[in-house]
PDB file of C-alpha atoms in Angstrom:
ATOM      1  CA  MET A   1     -18.362  39.567  42.331  1.00 68.00           C
ATOM      2  CA  LYS A   2     -15.529  40.623  44.650  1.00 72.00           C
ATOM      3  CA  MET A   3     -16.724  38.215  47.350  1.00 71.00           C
ATOM      4  CA  ARG A   4     -16.704  35.265  44.941  1.00 73.00           C
ATOM      5  CA  ARG A   5     -13.188  36.155  43.773  1.00 72.00           C
ATOM      6  CA  LEU A   6     -12.018  36.437  47.392  1.00 64.00           C
ATOM      7  CA  GLN A   7     -13.473  32.987  48.166  1.00 68.00           C
ATOM      8  CA  GLN A   8     -11.669  31.503  45.163  1.00 66.00           C
ATOM      9  CA  LEU A   9      -8.368  33.029  46.230  1.00 60.00           C
ATOM     10  CA  ALA A  10      -8.846  31.743  49.788  1.00 62.00           C
ATOM     11  CA  LEU A  11      -9.539  28.244  48.470  1.00 58.00           C
ATOM     12  CA  VAL A  12      -6.477  28.291  46.194  1.00 56.00           C
ATOM     13  CA  GLY A  13      -4.343  29.541  49.097  1.00 56.00           C
ATOM     14  CA  ALA A  14      -5.610  26.814  51.420  1.00 54.00           C
ATOM     15  CA  LEU A  15      -4.959  24.114  48.807  1.00 54.00           C
ATOM     16  CA  ALA A  16      -1.445  25.442  48.214  1.00 51.00           C
ATOM     17  CA  PHE A  17      -0.769  25.389  51.955  1.00 52.00           C
ATOM     18  CA  VAL A  18      -1.979  21.783  52.267  1.00 49.00           C
ATOM     19  CA  GLY A  19       0.115  20.775  49.242  1.00 47.00           C
ATOM     20  CA  MET A  20       3.262  22.307  50.721  1.00 46.00           C
ATOM     21  CA  ALA A  21       2.646  20.623  54.072  1.00 46.00           C
ATOM     22  CA  GLN A  22       2.286  17.233  52.400  1.00 45.00           C
ATOM     23  CA  ALA A  23       5.387  17.803  50.272  1.00 41.00           C
ATOM     24  CA  GLN A  24       7.441  18.148  53.448  1.00 42.00           C
ATOM     25  CA  ASN A  25       6.314  14.711  54.615  1.00 42.00           C
ATOM     26  CA  ARG A  26       6.817  13.071  51.212  1.00 41.00           C
ATOM     27  CA  ASN A  27      10.552  12.802  51.885  1.00 44.00           C
ATOM     28  CA  GLY A  28      10.020  10.665  54.980  1.00 46.00           C
ATOM     29  CA  ASN A  29      10.556  13.410  57.580  1.00 47.00           C
ATOM     30  CA  PHE A  30      14.281  13.549  56.915  1.00 46.00           C
ATOM     31  CA  GLY A  31      14.520  17.188  57.931  1.00 46.00           C
ATOM     32  CA  ASN A  32      15.672  18.167  61.387  1.00 41.00           C
ATOM     33  CA  GLY A  33      12.824  16.241  63.003  1.00 39.00           C
ATOM     34  CA  GLY A  34      13.062  12.980  61.077  1.00 48.00           C
ATOM     35  CA  PHE A  35      16.544  11.957  62.080  1.00 44.00           C
ATOM     36  CA  ARG A  36      18.191  12.458  65.399  1.00 45.00           C
ATOM     37  CA  GLY A  37      20.609  15.306  65.939  1.00 45.00           C
ATOM     38  CA  ASN A  38      23.518  15.365  68.330  1.00 42.00           C
ATOM     39  CA  ASP A  39      21.341  14.328  71.260  1.00 43.00           C
ATOM     40  CA  ARG A  40      21.145  10.709  70.021  1.00 43.00           C
ATOM     41  CA  TYR A  41      18.438   8.432  71.332  1.00 42.00           C
ATOM     42  CA  PRO A  42      18.136   7.995  75.080  1.00 43.00           C
ATOM     43  CA  GLN A  43      19.462   4.720  76.397  1.00 44.00           C
ATOM     44  CA  GLY A  44      16.846   2.114  77.183  1.00 45.00           C
ATOM     45  CA  GLN A  45      16.608  -0.707  79.673  1.00 42.00           C
ATOM     46  CA  ASN A  46      18.509  -3.174  77.510  1.00 49.00           C
ATOM     47  CA  GLN A  47      21.435  -1.018  76.473  1.00 54.00           C
ATOM     48  CA  ARG A  48      23.281  -3.628  74.439  1.00 59.00           C
ATOM     49  CA  PHE A  49      20.558  -3.427  71.786  1.00 67.00           C
ATOM     50  CA  ASP A  50      20.287   0.382  71.684  1.00 84.00           C
ATOM     51  CA  VAL A  51      22.833   0.723  68.857  1.00 89.00           C
ATOM     52  CA  ILE A  52      21.051  -1.926  66.803  1.00 90.00           C
ATOM     53  CA  ASP A  53      17.619  -0.445  67.568  1.00 91.00           C
ATOM     54  CA  ARG A  54      18.758   3.029  66.489  1.00 92.00           C
ATOM     55  CA  ALA A  55      20.159   1.648  63.241  1.00 93.00           C
ATOM     56  CA  GLN A  56      16.912  -0.247  62.588  1.00 93.00           C
ATOM     57  CA  ALA A  57      14.821   2.878  63.219  1.00 93.00           C
ATOM     58  CA  ASP A  58      16.977   4.918  60.843  1.00 93.00           C
ATOM     59  CA  VAL A  59      16.849   2.262  58.116  1.00 92.00           C
ATOM     60  CA  ASN A  60      13.063   1.980  58.550  1.00 91.00           C
ATOM     61  CA  ARG A  61      12.776   5.725  57.886  1.00 90.00           C
ATOM     62  CA  LEU A  62      14.588   5.188  54.594  1.00 87.00           C
ATOM     63  CA  ALA A  63      12.033   2.585  53.563  1.00 83.00           C
ATOM     64  CA  GLY A  64       9.465   5.387  53.258  1.00 82.00           C
ATOM     65  CA  LEU A  65      11.441   7.181  50.554  1.00 84.00           C
ATOM     66  CA  ARG A  66      11.373   6.715  46.826  1.00 84.00           C
ATOM     67  CA  LEU A  67      14.558   4.792  46.234  1.00 85.00           C
ATOM     68  CA  ASP A  68      16.121   3.349  43.138  1.00 87.00           C
ATOM     69  CA  LYS A  69      16.347  -0.419  42.792  1.00 90.00           C
ATOM     70  CA  ARG A  70      19.873  -0.671  44.214  1.00 90.00           C
ATOM     71  CA  ASP A  71      19.190   1.466  47.310  1.00 90.00           C
ATOM     72  CA  PHE A  72      15.837  -0.251  47.869  1.00 90.00           C
ATOM     73  CA  GLY A  73      17.627  -3.615  47.856  1.00 90.00           C
ATOM     74  CA  ARG A  74      20.188  -2.316  50.342  1.00 91.00           C
ATOM     75  CA  VAL A  75      17.450  -1.083  52.682  1.00 92.00           C
ATOM     76  CA  ASN A  76      15.715  -4.481  52.534  1.00 92.00           C
ATOM     77  CA  ASP A  77      19.032  -6.256  53.095  1.00 93.00           C
ATOM     78  CA  LEU A  78      19.832  -4.051  56.080  1.00 94.00           C
ATOM     79  CA  THR A  79      16.397  -4.547  57.611  1.00 94.00           C
ATOM     80  CA  ARG A  80      16.664  -8.324  57.373  1.00 95.00           C
ATOM     81  CA  ASN A  81      20.265  -8.502  58.594  1.00 95.00           C
ATOM     82  CA  LEU A  82      19.718  -6.139  61.535  1.00 95.00           C
ATOM     83  CA  ARG A  83      16.735  -8.232  62.633  1.00 94.00           C
ATOM     84  CA  GLU A  84      18.722 -11.478  62.333  1.00 94.00           C
ATOM     85  CA  PHE A  85      21.716 -10.008  64.168  1.00 93.00           C
ATOM     86  CA  GLU A  86      19.505  -8.827  67.034  1.00 91.00           C
ATOM     87  CA  GLN A  87      17.859 -12.261  67.261  1.00 92.00           C
ATOM     88  CA  ARG A  88      21.247 -13.949  67.501  1.00 92.00           C
ATOM     89  CA  MET A  89      22.442 -11.457  70.114  1.00 88.00           C
ATOM     90  CA  SER A  90      19.334 -12.164  72.194  1.00 87.00           C
ATOM     91  CA  GLN A  91      20.415 -15.833  72.128  1.00 89.00           C
ATOM     92  CA  GLY A  92      23.880 -14.822  73.336  1.00 86.00           C
ATOM     93  CA  ARG A  93      25.632 -15.242  69.959  1.00 88.00           C
ATOM     94  CA  PHE A  94      27.697 -12.351  68.596  1.00 88.00           C
ATOM     95  CA  ASP A  95      27.808 -12.740  64.802  1.00 90.00           C
ATOM     96  CA  LYS A  96      30.752 -10.608  63.718  1.00 92.00           C
ATOM     97  CA  GLY A  97      30.379 -11.628  60.061  1.00 93.00           C
ATOM     98  CA  LYS A  98      26.767 -10.473  59.914  1.00 95.00           C
ATOM     99  CA  LEU A  99      27.680  -7.215  61.683  1.00 94.00           C
ATOM    100  CA  ASP A 100      30.513  -6.649  59.187  1.00 95.00           C
ATOM    101  CA  HIS A 101      28.017  -7.099  56.339  1.00 95.00           C
ATOM    102  CA  ILE A 102      25.575  -4.668  58.000  1.00 95.00           C
ATOM    103  CA  ILE A 103      28.291  -2.037  58.408  1.00 96.00           C
ATOM    104  CA  GLU A 104      29.488  -2.435  54.814  1.00 96.00           C
ATOM    105  CA  THR A 105      25.955  -2.221  53.385  1.00 94.00           C
ATOM    106  CA  MET A 106      25.053   0.779  55.542  1.00 95.00           C
ATOM    107  CA  ASP A 107      28.275   2.520  54.506  1.00 94.00           C
ATOM    108  CA  HIS A 108      27.441   1.983  50.811  1.00 92.00           C
ATOM    109  CA  LEU A 109      23.931   3.302  51.387  1.00 92.00           C
ATOM    110  CA  ALA A 110      25.276   6.383  53.194  1.00 93.00           C
ATOM    111  CA  ASP A 111      27.550   7.060  50.213  1.00 93.00           C
ATOM    112  CA  SER A 112      24.560   7.151  47.841  1.00 90.00           C
ATOM    113  CA  ASN A 113      23.943  10.631  46.463  1.00 90.00           C
ATOM    114  CA  ARG A 114      20.273   9.719  46.024  1.00 89.00           C
ATOM    115  CA  ILE A 115      19.703   9.699  49.798  1.00 90.00           C
ATOM    116  CA  PRO A 116      18.834  13.032  51.494  1.00 90.00           C
ATOM    117  CA  PRO A 117      21.841  14.669  53.230  1.00 92.00           C
ATOM    118  CA  ALA A 118      20.310  14.470  56.729  1.00 91.00           C
ATOM    119  CA  ALA A 119      19.705  10.742  56.255  1.00 91.00           C
ATOM    120  CA  ARG A 120      23.258  10.203  54.997  1.00 92.00           C
ATOM    121  CA  THR A 121      24.685  12.004  58.023  1.00 94.00           C
ATOM    122  CA  THR A 122      22.644   9.806  60.338  1.00 94.00           C
ATOM    123  CA  LEU A 123      23.681   6.647  58.507  1.00 94.00           C
ATOM    124  CA  TYR A 124      27.337   7.648  58.839  1.00 95.00           C
ATOM    125  CA  ARG A 125      26.790   8.052  62.592  1.00 95.00           C
ATOM    126  CA  ASP A 126      25.160   4.637  62.700  1.00 95.00           C
ATOM    127  CA  VAL A 127      28.165   3.168  60.896  1.00 95.00           C
ATOM    128  CA  GLN A 128      30.505   4.728  63.477  1.00 95.00           C
ATOM    129  CA  ASP A 129      28.358   3.436  66.350  1.00 93.00           C
ATOM    130  CA  LEU A 130      28.218  -0.058  64.839  1.00 94.00           C
ATOM    131  CA  ARG A 131      31.982  -0.122  64.348  1.00 94.00           C
ATOM    132  CA  GLN A 132      32.466   0.779  68.009  1.00 92.00           C
ATOM    133  CA  TYR A 133      29.912  -1.842  68.977  1.00 90.00           C
ATOM    134  CA  ARG A 134      31.790  -4.422  66.899  1.00 91.00           C
ATOM    135  CA  ALA A 135      35.151  -3.426  68.414  1.00 90.00           C
ATOM    136  CA  ASN A 136      33.717  -4.002  71.882  1.00 85.00           C
ATOM    137  CA  ARG A 137      31.817  -7.135  70.823  1.00 80.00           C
ATOM    138  CA  GLY A 138      28.629  -5.739  72.324  1.00 72.00           C
ATOM    139  CA  TYR A 139      30.280  -4.659  75.585  1.00 63.00           C
ATOM    140  CA  ASP A 140      30.872  -1.125  76.726  1.00 49.00           C
ATOM    141  CA  GLY A 141      34.555  -1.905  77.061  1.00 48.00           C
ATOM    142  CA  GLY A 142      35.192  -1.187  80.712  1.00 44.00           C
ATOM    143  CA  ASN A 143      32.866  -2.337  83.420  1.00 42.00           C
ATOM    144  CA  GLY A 144      31.542  -5.571  81.950  1.00 41.00           C
ATOM    145  CA  TYR A 145      28.047  -4.271  81.198  1.00 39.00           C
ATOM    146  CA  ARG A 146      26.732  -4.673  77.710  1.00 41.00           C
ATOM    147  CA  TYR A 147      25.273  -1.932  75.566  1.00 38.00           C
TER     148      TYR A 147
END
């Protein structure tokens, strides 16, 4: 009788552990590991797109969350506009209007109290990076090399 009870308790404990582990991932890994910290992403070969690529990666993480209709629409809008902006940049066209719209939408999304705090902090950093990128028109501002 004691052995059967011990097996039941072990099974309940294992199920509770699995449930807690899955609950951590349900929020899209927005804890310390889901979004970058102060280290930022390392710079890649094509540095002028790094800022855009980081913003796209962060917005894609948001797509995995349960969002209300307004925030879901903003995430879809950002995804589409970031992709279009990057395509135009690869053709040598800097679309300041599209970048302004991206920054404004991302800023509104970061202000949403329905987004996890770690995600909001990262979105605010993305907004700052995109504003700097816009101010330099895709250049690093000094030596003529692009981001």
